[in-house]
XYZ file of C-alpha atoms in Angstrom:
435
model
C -57.208 9.845 -81.561
C -63.513 9.261 -84.462
C -63.783 7.732 -87.606
C -66.787 5.893 -88.969
C -67.727 6.376 -85.417
C -64.589 6.523 -83.474
C -65.436 8.337 -80.299
C -64.014 11.830 -80.095
C -62.854 10.750 -76.669
C -60.819 7.894 -78.051
C -57.265 8.560 -78.963
C -54.067 7.311 -80.329
C -50.742 8.615 -81.504
C -51.285 7.136 -84.891
C -54.313 9.089 -86.053
C -56.950 8.459 -88.674
C -59.666 10.522 -90.222
C -63.005 11.264 -88.619
C -64.603 10.193 -91.870
C -64.990 6.476 -91.777
C -61.835 4.719 -90.630
C -60.474 3.412 -87.383
C -56.788 2.643 -87.145
C -55.299 0.492 -84.444
C -51.976 1.260 -82.839
C -50.889 -2.199 -83.964
C -50.095 -0.444 -87.229
C -47.386 1.498 -85.399
C -45.475 -1.554 -84.268
C -42.624 -3.330 -85.980
C -43.444 -4.498 -89.459
C -42.361 -4.337 -93.064
C -41.833 -0.714 -94.012
C -42.492 0.694 -97.452
C -39.083 1.125 -99.034
C -38.536 3.830 -101.604
C -36.472 3.030 -104.656
C -35.356 4.797 -107.798
C -35.851 8.127 -106.030
C -33.629 11.177 -105.904
C -32.494 11.906 -102.340
C -34.269 14.918 -100.921
C -32.201 17.987 -100.212
C -31.867 19.050 -96.603
C -34.458 21.745 -95.926
C -33.704 24.739 -93.792
C -35.716 24.653 -90.584
C -38.653 27.070 -90.776
C -38.543 29.877 -88.268
C -40.270 29.113 -84.986
C -43.832 30.365 -84.908
C -45.885 30.889 -81.751
C -48.256 28.086 -80.855
C -51.783 29.367 -81.588
C -54.004 29.847 -78.542
C -57.298 27.991 -78.468
C -60.419 28.042 -76.349
C -61.061 24.296 -76.305
C -62.583 21.955 -78.876
C -63.791 18.415 -79.464
C -61.291 17.872 -82.276
C -59.109 14.787 -81.672
C -55.390 15.357 -81.118
C -55.936 19.080 -80.531
C -53.586 19.901 -77.672
C -54.093 23.678 -77.814
C -57.857 23.511 -78.372
C -57.984 25.707 -81.490
C -60.077 23.251 -83.503
C -57.197 21.964 -85.669
C -55.479 18.583 -85.424
C -51.880 18.381 -84.281
C -49.266 15.723 -85.072
C -47.090 13.823 -82.578
C -43.762 12.281 -83.593
C -41.786 9.742 -81.613
C -38.272 8.615 -82.607
C -36.958 11.966 -83.764
C -33.738 11.806 -85.722
C -30.652 12.750 -83.730
C -28.335 15.716 -83.905
C -25.447 13.262 -84.316
C -25.022 9.502 -84.496
C -25.380 7.592 -81.208
C -26.778 10.650 -79.411
C -29.484 10.263 -76.779
C -33.143 10.259 -77.787
C -34.198 13.889 -78.203
C -37.764 13.382 -76.969
C -41.199 13.855 -78.536
C -42.038 16.316 -81.298
C -45.404 18.058 -81.760
C -46.387 19.960 -84.919
C -49.434 22.154 -84.386
C -52.181 22.534 -86.950
C -53.909 25.524 -88.481
C -56.716 26.294 -90.918
C -54.194 25.501 -93.665
C -53.098 22.202 -92.119
C -49.926 21.236 -90.277
C -47.533 24.153 -89.724
C -43.940 22.906 -89.191
C -42.898 26.290 -87.791
C -45.367 25.901 -84.897
C -43.493 23.026 -83.342
C -42.638 21.907 -79.837
C -40.036 19.543 -78.395
C -41.073 17.605 -75.287
C -38.128 16.212 -73.318
C -37.850 14.338 -70.017
C -35.569 17.044 -68.680
C -38.203 19.743 -69.125
C -41.527 17.905 -68.967
C -41.182 14.591 -67.105
C -42.053 14.011 -63.466
C -39.133 12.513 -61.484
C -39.368 9.303 -59.460
C -37.274 9.215 -56.277
C -35.467 12.263 -57.582
C -34.579 10.563 -60.865
C -35.769 11.770 -64.271
C -36.635 9.062 -66.813
C -34.418 8.296 -69.785
C -37.371 6.938 -71.774
C -40.059 9.429 -72.848
C -42.367 8.049 -75.555
C -45.837 9.168 -76.595
C -48.394 6.371 -76.198
C -51.952 7.704 -76.541
C -53.908 10.949 -76.631
C -57.371 11.978 -75.482
C -59.063 14.629 -73.344
C -58.738 12.914 -69.982
C -60.008 15.744 -67.769
C -62.796 16.838 -70.141
C -61.657 20.466 -70.447
C -61.608 20.675 -74.264
C -57.845 20.198 -74.657
C -56.331 16.869 -75.716
C -53.867 15.353 -73.239
C -50.874 13.140 -74.006
C -50.006 9.877 -72.258
C -46.267 9.204 -72.140
C -44.385 6.057 -71.111
C -41.248 6.347 -68.966
C -38.783 4.060 -67.172
C -39.012 4.716 -63.419
C -36.482 2.943 -61.197
C -37.553 -0.524 -60.043
C -35.669 -3.028 -57.894
C -37.592 -6.057 -59.148
C -39.456 -6.608 -55.881
C -43.259 -6.647 -55.885
C -45.343 -4.719 -58.391
C -43.403 -2.272 -60.555
C -44.305 1.421 -60.397
C -46.707 2.899 -62.938
C -44.552 4.076 -65.870
C -47.237 6.249 -67.477
C -47.368 10.027 -67.133
C -49.861 12.619 -68.407
C -49.076 15.909 -70.102
C -52.216 18.031 -70.007
C -53.240 20.194 -72.943
C -53.980 23.882 -72.497
C -54.695 27.013 -74.570
C -50.923 27.127 -75.157
C -50.598 23.419 -75.979
C -48.690 20.837 -73.949
C -47.150 23.044 -71.301
C -46.007 22.371 -67.765
C -44.749 19.243 -66.052
C -46.255 15.819 -66.491
C -48.067 14.080 -63.643
C -47.972 10.369 -62.924
C -51.027 8.305 -63.816
C -52.641 6.849 -60.702
C -53.816 3.241 -60.902
C -55.578 2.356 -57.631
C -54.351 -0.805 -55.915
C -57.675 -2.609 -56.401
C -57.372 -2.174 -60.196
C -53.928 -3.777 -60.428
C -53.083 -7.446 -60.896
C -49.843 -9.395 -61.082
C -46.311 -8.107 -61.493
C -46.182 -6.923 -65.095
C -45.552 -3.296 -65.926
C -48.926 -1.514 -66.238
C -48.594 -0.247 -69.790
C -50.260 -0.309 -73.237
C -52.780 2.480 -72.444
C -55.863 2.807 -74.662
C -58.300 5.732 -74.498
C -62.021 5.328 -75.133
C -65.477 6.014 -73.777
C -66.139 2.416 -72.843
C -69.116 3.089 -70.539
C -70.811 5.679 -72.765
C -70.956 8.472 -70.178
C -69.218 11.066 -72.373
C -65.897 11.025 -70.478
C -62.651 9.455 -71.674
C -61.639 6.249 -69.869
C -58.372 4.313 -69.935
C -57.623 0.626 -70.269
C -54.131 -0.527 -69.253
C -52.486 -3.949 -69.364
C -52.312 -5.658 -65.970
C -51.009 -9.275 -66.090
C -52.045 -12.751 -67.243
C -55.063 -11.826 -69.352
C -56.249 -9.061 -67.016
C -56.891 -5.384 -67.782
C -57.055 -2.371 -65.489
C -60.114 -0.271 -66.318
C -59.945 3.362 -65.184
C -63.090 5.469 -65.517
C -62.823 9.113 -66.482
C -62.773 11.973 -66.202
C -59.361 12.201 -64.530
C -58.149 14.813 -62.071
C -55.249 17.139 -62.804
C -53.245 14.923 -60.431
C -53.737 11.899 -62.721
C -56.381 10.011 -60.707
C -59.428 8.363 -62.355
C -62.978 9.026 -61.213
C -63.339 5.336 -60.326
C -61.619 1.986 -60.789
C -62.759 -1.506 -59.838
C -61.219 -4.953 -59.948
C -59.243 -5.949 -63.047
C -61.273 -7.265 -65.962
C -60.700 -10.629 -67.640
C -59.466 -10.298 -71.213
C -59.008 -12.638 -74.215
C -55.405 -11.408 -74.574
C -52.571 -9.473 -72.982
C -52.159 -6.464 -75.282
C -54.928 -3.846 -75.399
C -54.551 -2.048 -78.718
C -55.828 1.407 -79.511
C -57.461 3.565 -80.422
C -60.816 2.270 -79.219
C -63.692 2.010 -81.711
C -67.459 1.660 -81.527
C -67.549 -1.312 -83.875
C -71.219 -2.238 -83.478
C -72.485 1.366 -83.288
C -74.208 0.940 -79.913
C -72.746 4.095 -78.340
C -69.971 2.325 -76.385
C -66.381 2.143 -77.535
C -64.985 -1.344 -78.029
C -61.423 -2.568 -77.574
C -59.185 -4.784 -79.659
C -56.981 -7.089 -77.579
C -54.069 -8.984 -79.141
C -52.343 -12.045 -77.721
C -48.867 -10.586 -78.208
C -47.549 -7.161 -79.158
C -45.469 -8.085 -82.203
C -45.644 -10.430 -85.155
C -48.499 -12.694 -86.219
C -51.005 -13.157 -83.428
C -54.612 -13.807 -82.579
C -56.906 -10.970 -81.548
C -60.458 -10.410 -80.390
C -62.810 -7.566 -79.622
C -63.909 -6.692 -76.104
C -67.238 -4.884 -76.238
C -68.026 -1.812 -74.180
C -71.214 -1.282 -72.195
C -72.558 0.499 -69.115
C -70.050 -1.420 -66.958
C -67.168 -0.796 -69.359
C -65.309 -3.264 -71.623
C -66.534 -6.464 -70.007
C -67.924 -8.644 -72.825
C -65.764 -10.679 -75.198
C -66.853 -10.102 -78.776
C -65.889 -11.712 -82.080
C -62.456 -13.223 -82.609
C -60.523 -12.081 -85.663
C -58.319 -14.098 -87.996
C -54.655 -14.388 -87.071
C -52.579 -11.589 -88.531
C -49.870 -8.983 -88.094
C -52.088 -5.904 -88.067
C -55.759 -4.890 -87.912
C -57.586 -1.800 -89.159
C -61.283 -1.025 -88.706
C -63.194 1.070 -91.227
C -66.342 1.477 -93.237
C -65.068 -0.345 -96.309
C -68.594 -1.151 -97.569
C -72.164 -0.072 -96.896
C -72.803 -2.258 -93.864
C -74.303 -1.038 -90.603
C -71.358 -1.988 -88.399
C -67.672 -1.403 -89.065
C -65.522 -3.818 -91.038
C -62.121 -5.281 -90.198
C -59.067 -5.703 -92.408
C -56.405 -8.099 -91.106
C -52.958 -7.886 -92.673
C -50.616 -10.832 -93.077
C -47.606 -11.701 -95.202
C -49.897 -13.535 -97.661
C -52.352 -10.682 -98.192
C -55.238 -9.004 -96.394
C -58.287 -10.878 -95.111
C -61.556 -9.023 -94.569
C -64.545 -9.328 -92.279
C -67.460 -7.195 -93.349
C -70.170 -5.763 -91.114
C -68.879 -6.890 -87.713
C -69.825 -8.799 -85.623
C -71.613 -10.711 -88.384
C -68.794 -11.912 -90.595
C -69.061 -12.285 -94.338
C -65.431 -13.054 -95.146
C -63.312 -12.025 -98.092
C -59.708 -11.487 -99.021
C -57.629 -9.268 -101.227
C -54.106 -9.981 -102.382
C -51.863 -6.951 -102.038
C -48.288 -6.669 -100.799
C -47.972 -5.277 -97.305
C -49.020 -6.382 -93.846
C -49.090 -3.040 -91.992
C -52.467 -1.340 -92.360
C -53.971 2.119 -91.988
C -57.137 3.603 -93.419
C -59.039 6.812 -94.065
C -61.637 8.436 -96.287
C -59.380 10.192 -98.784
C -62.053 11.197 -101.315
C -64.738 12.267 -98.836
C -67.428 9.833 -99.993
C -68.065 8.378 -96.517
C -66.325 5.071 -97.234
C -62.878 4.071 -96.003
C -59.841 3.430 -98.142
C -57.206 0.954 -96.941
C -53.521 1.920 -96.809
C -51.214 -1.083 -97.108
C -47.492 -0.726 -96.360
C -44.960 -3.238 -97.590
C -42.395 -3.074 -100.356
C -44.639 -0.283 -101.649
C -47.167 2.072 -100.101
C -50.582 1.497 -101.671
C -54.106 2.827 -101.187
C -57.091 0.573 -101.999
C -60.460 2.146 -102.703
C -63.530 1.459 -100.569
C -66.798 0.945 -102.456
C -70.364 0.049 -101.563
C -69.574 -3.609 -102.199
C -66.346 -3.504 -100.198
C -62.646 -2.998 -100.790
C -61.273 -3.411 -104.266
C -57.845 -3.295 -105.888
C -59.363 -1.580 -108.925
C -58.060 1.962 -109.116
C -55.398 1.207 -106.487
C -52.984 4.130 -105.982
C -49.272 3.696 -105.328
C -47.792 6.558 -103.300
C -44.376 7.788 -104.380
C -42.226 8.325 -101.238
C -40.742 11.808 -100.807
C -37.115 10.625 -100.733
C -34.867 7.586 -100.967
C -34.922 5.519 -97.801
C -37.337 3.513 -95.687
C -40.840 4.970 -95.615
C -43.641 4.267 -93.179
C -47.006 5.824 -92.422
C -47.118 8.241 -89.491
C -50.768 9.265 -89.569
C -53.960 9.332 -91.589
C -56.189 12.256 -90.590
C -57.965 15.330 -91.903
C -55.506 18.108 -91.070
C -57.035 20.781 -93.322
C -60.690 20.397 -92.342
C -61.823 19.812 -95.931
C -63.621 16.553 -95.145
C -60.920 14.351 -96.692
C -58.159 12.406 -94.973
C -54.516 13.321 -95.516
C -51.613 10.881 -95.495
C -48.496 11.649 -93.437
C -45.401 9.528 -94.090
C -41.829 9.614 -92.890
C -38.794 8.427 -94.852
C -35.674 7.560 -92.863
C -32.436 8.436 -94.662
C -30.043 7.669 -91.825
C -29.806 8.120 -88.078
C -29.629 11.906 -88.437
C -31.780 12.449 -91.558
C -35.422 11.979 -92.423
C -38.207 13.563 -94.459
C -41.795 13.924 -93.226
C -44.323 14.548 -95.992
C -48.067 15.309 -96.040
C -50.080 14.107 -99.052
C -53.603 15.575 -99.156
C -56.619 13.478 -100.021
C -58.385 14.419 -103.258
C -61.832 13.667 -104.692
C -60.401 12.157 -107.858
C -57.388 9.905 -107.536
C -57.622 9.525 -103.724
C -54.115 10.874 -102.960
C -52.329 13.882 -104.441
C -49.358 12.920 -106.605
C -46.972 14.913 -104.433
C -46.773 16.282 -100.891
C -47.916 19.789 -99.980
C -45.860 19.949 -96.762
C -42.394 18.517 -96.108
C -40.047 18.912 -93.169
C -37.521 16.952 -91.118
C -37.849 15.873 -87.514
C -34.286 17.179 -87.077
C -35.864 20.640 -87.090
C -37.112 20.034 -83.557
C -33.469 20.220 -82.500
C -32.881 23.548 -84.236
C -32.505 26.579 -81.942
């Protein structure tokens, strides 16, 4: 997961456009979902025939696992073939010149892709972050697992890497190596965030250690999952590194948001990158549930929107902080440049899914667009990214209609009106289970 200036090396499963918006993975966590109402339930769609995954030659496009120059989409929490069934795994929909192509899909499961620990395959297999870790032009996927642990000493590293290739995410995962000198305490080393924190052009990783400490792993990484270098853990203003990384102050080094806790209302602060990595504590942000960075006005640096139950507070042109606020329902935030004017729009999810326009003077509720969900159920944002290559962000949402039913819909960005009135692509994550 290159917006406003999100590094192409940065990554995240929740994606945003390369045109002026930086979304934090905090927006993927628990929160108030947009709930559809007064809608006609969508009819079950027949699964499109499987198409071959296009072969690529490598690219610098974010979330491009097969290197063909087109963004791909990752889905966790696939619906199940039947109630109370085991988690099916991770779904990937590959992109094309026309956008996401549901027929070119791939199911990643622990049985086929995970690396065993002591002969035991994991039961948990969740996508966490994505970036080109070995600098070969193909995006790689970081996955969290649940290796066996007896509670004595430091737990094993639960993170594994699936490397991209001309055929996409093929082959077995390898375990991420965190050298002993980079570890601290007895927490699980998790919460991975990709970014080029030292500005050398290679993707690095930051991982939670323990007690306000972070493990900093310098890239590029080997095909065996080892970093180029790793030093002592770094002190941090919080315990939860939150991705994707962003170059907030436009100095050529990705910066990192760190939250005090993973869920609910919490404090957060920026940790600024530099030649030695993310070592300098930057500005603190107001307490909130979620944070999104974007170019909401015409300032030099990026701006921050902080969502809370009472509305959204704003800090313009970080780290200098002219403050503002805007009252709109919804505390879960995303953003992207939907009309292609170089400024970010803010997506706010709550009882409704709304898009607020970015202008030279900052965000405004004037001309706010309410997105009609594709079906009756509980709707949340999956991704905001330019999947068609037209210079405008697209909005991907998923509506849950039960444990075995959902609808994924792609709404393209448009020059007038910000978001198309209806989706151009719809499918169900149940189609990953189809033969």
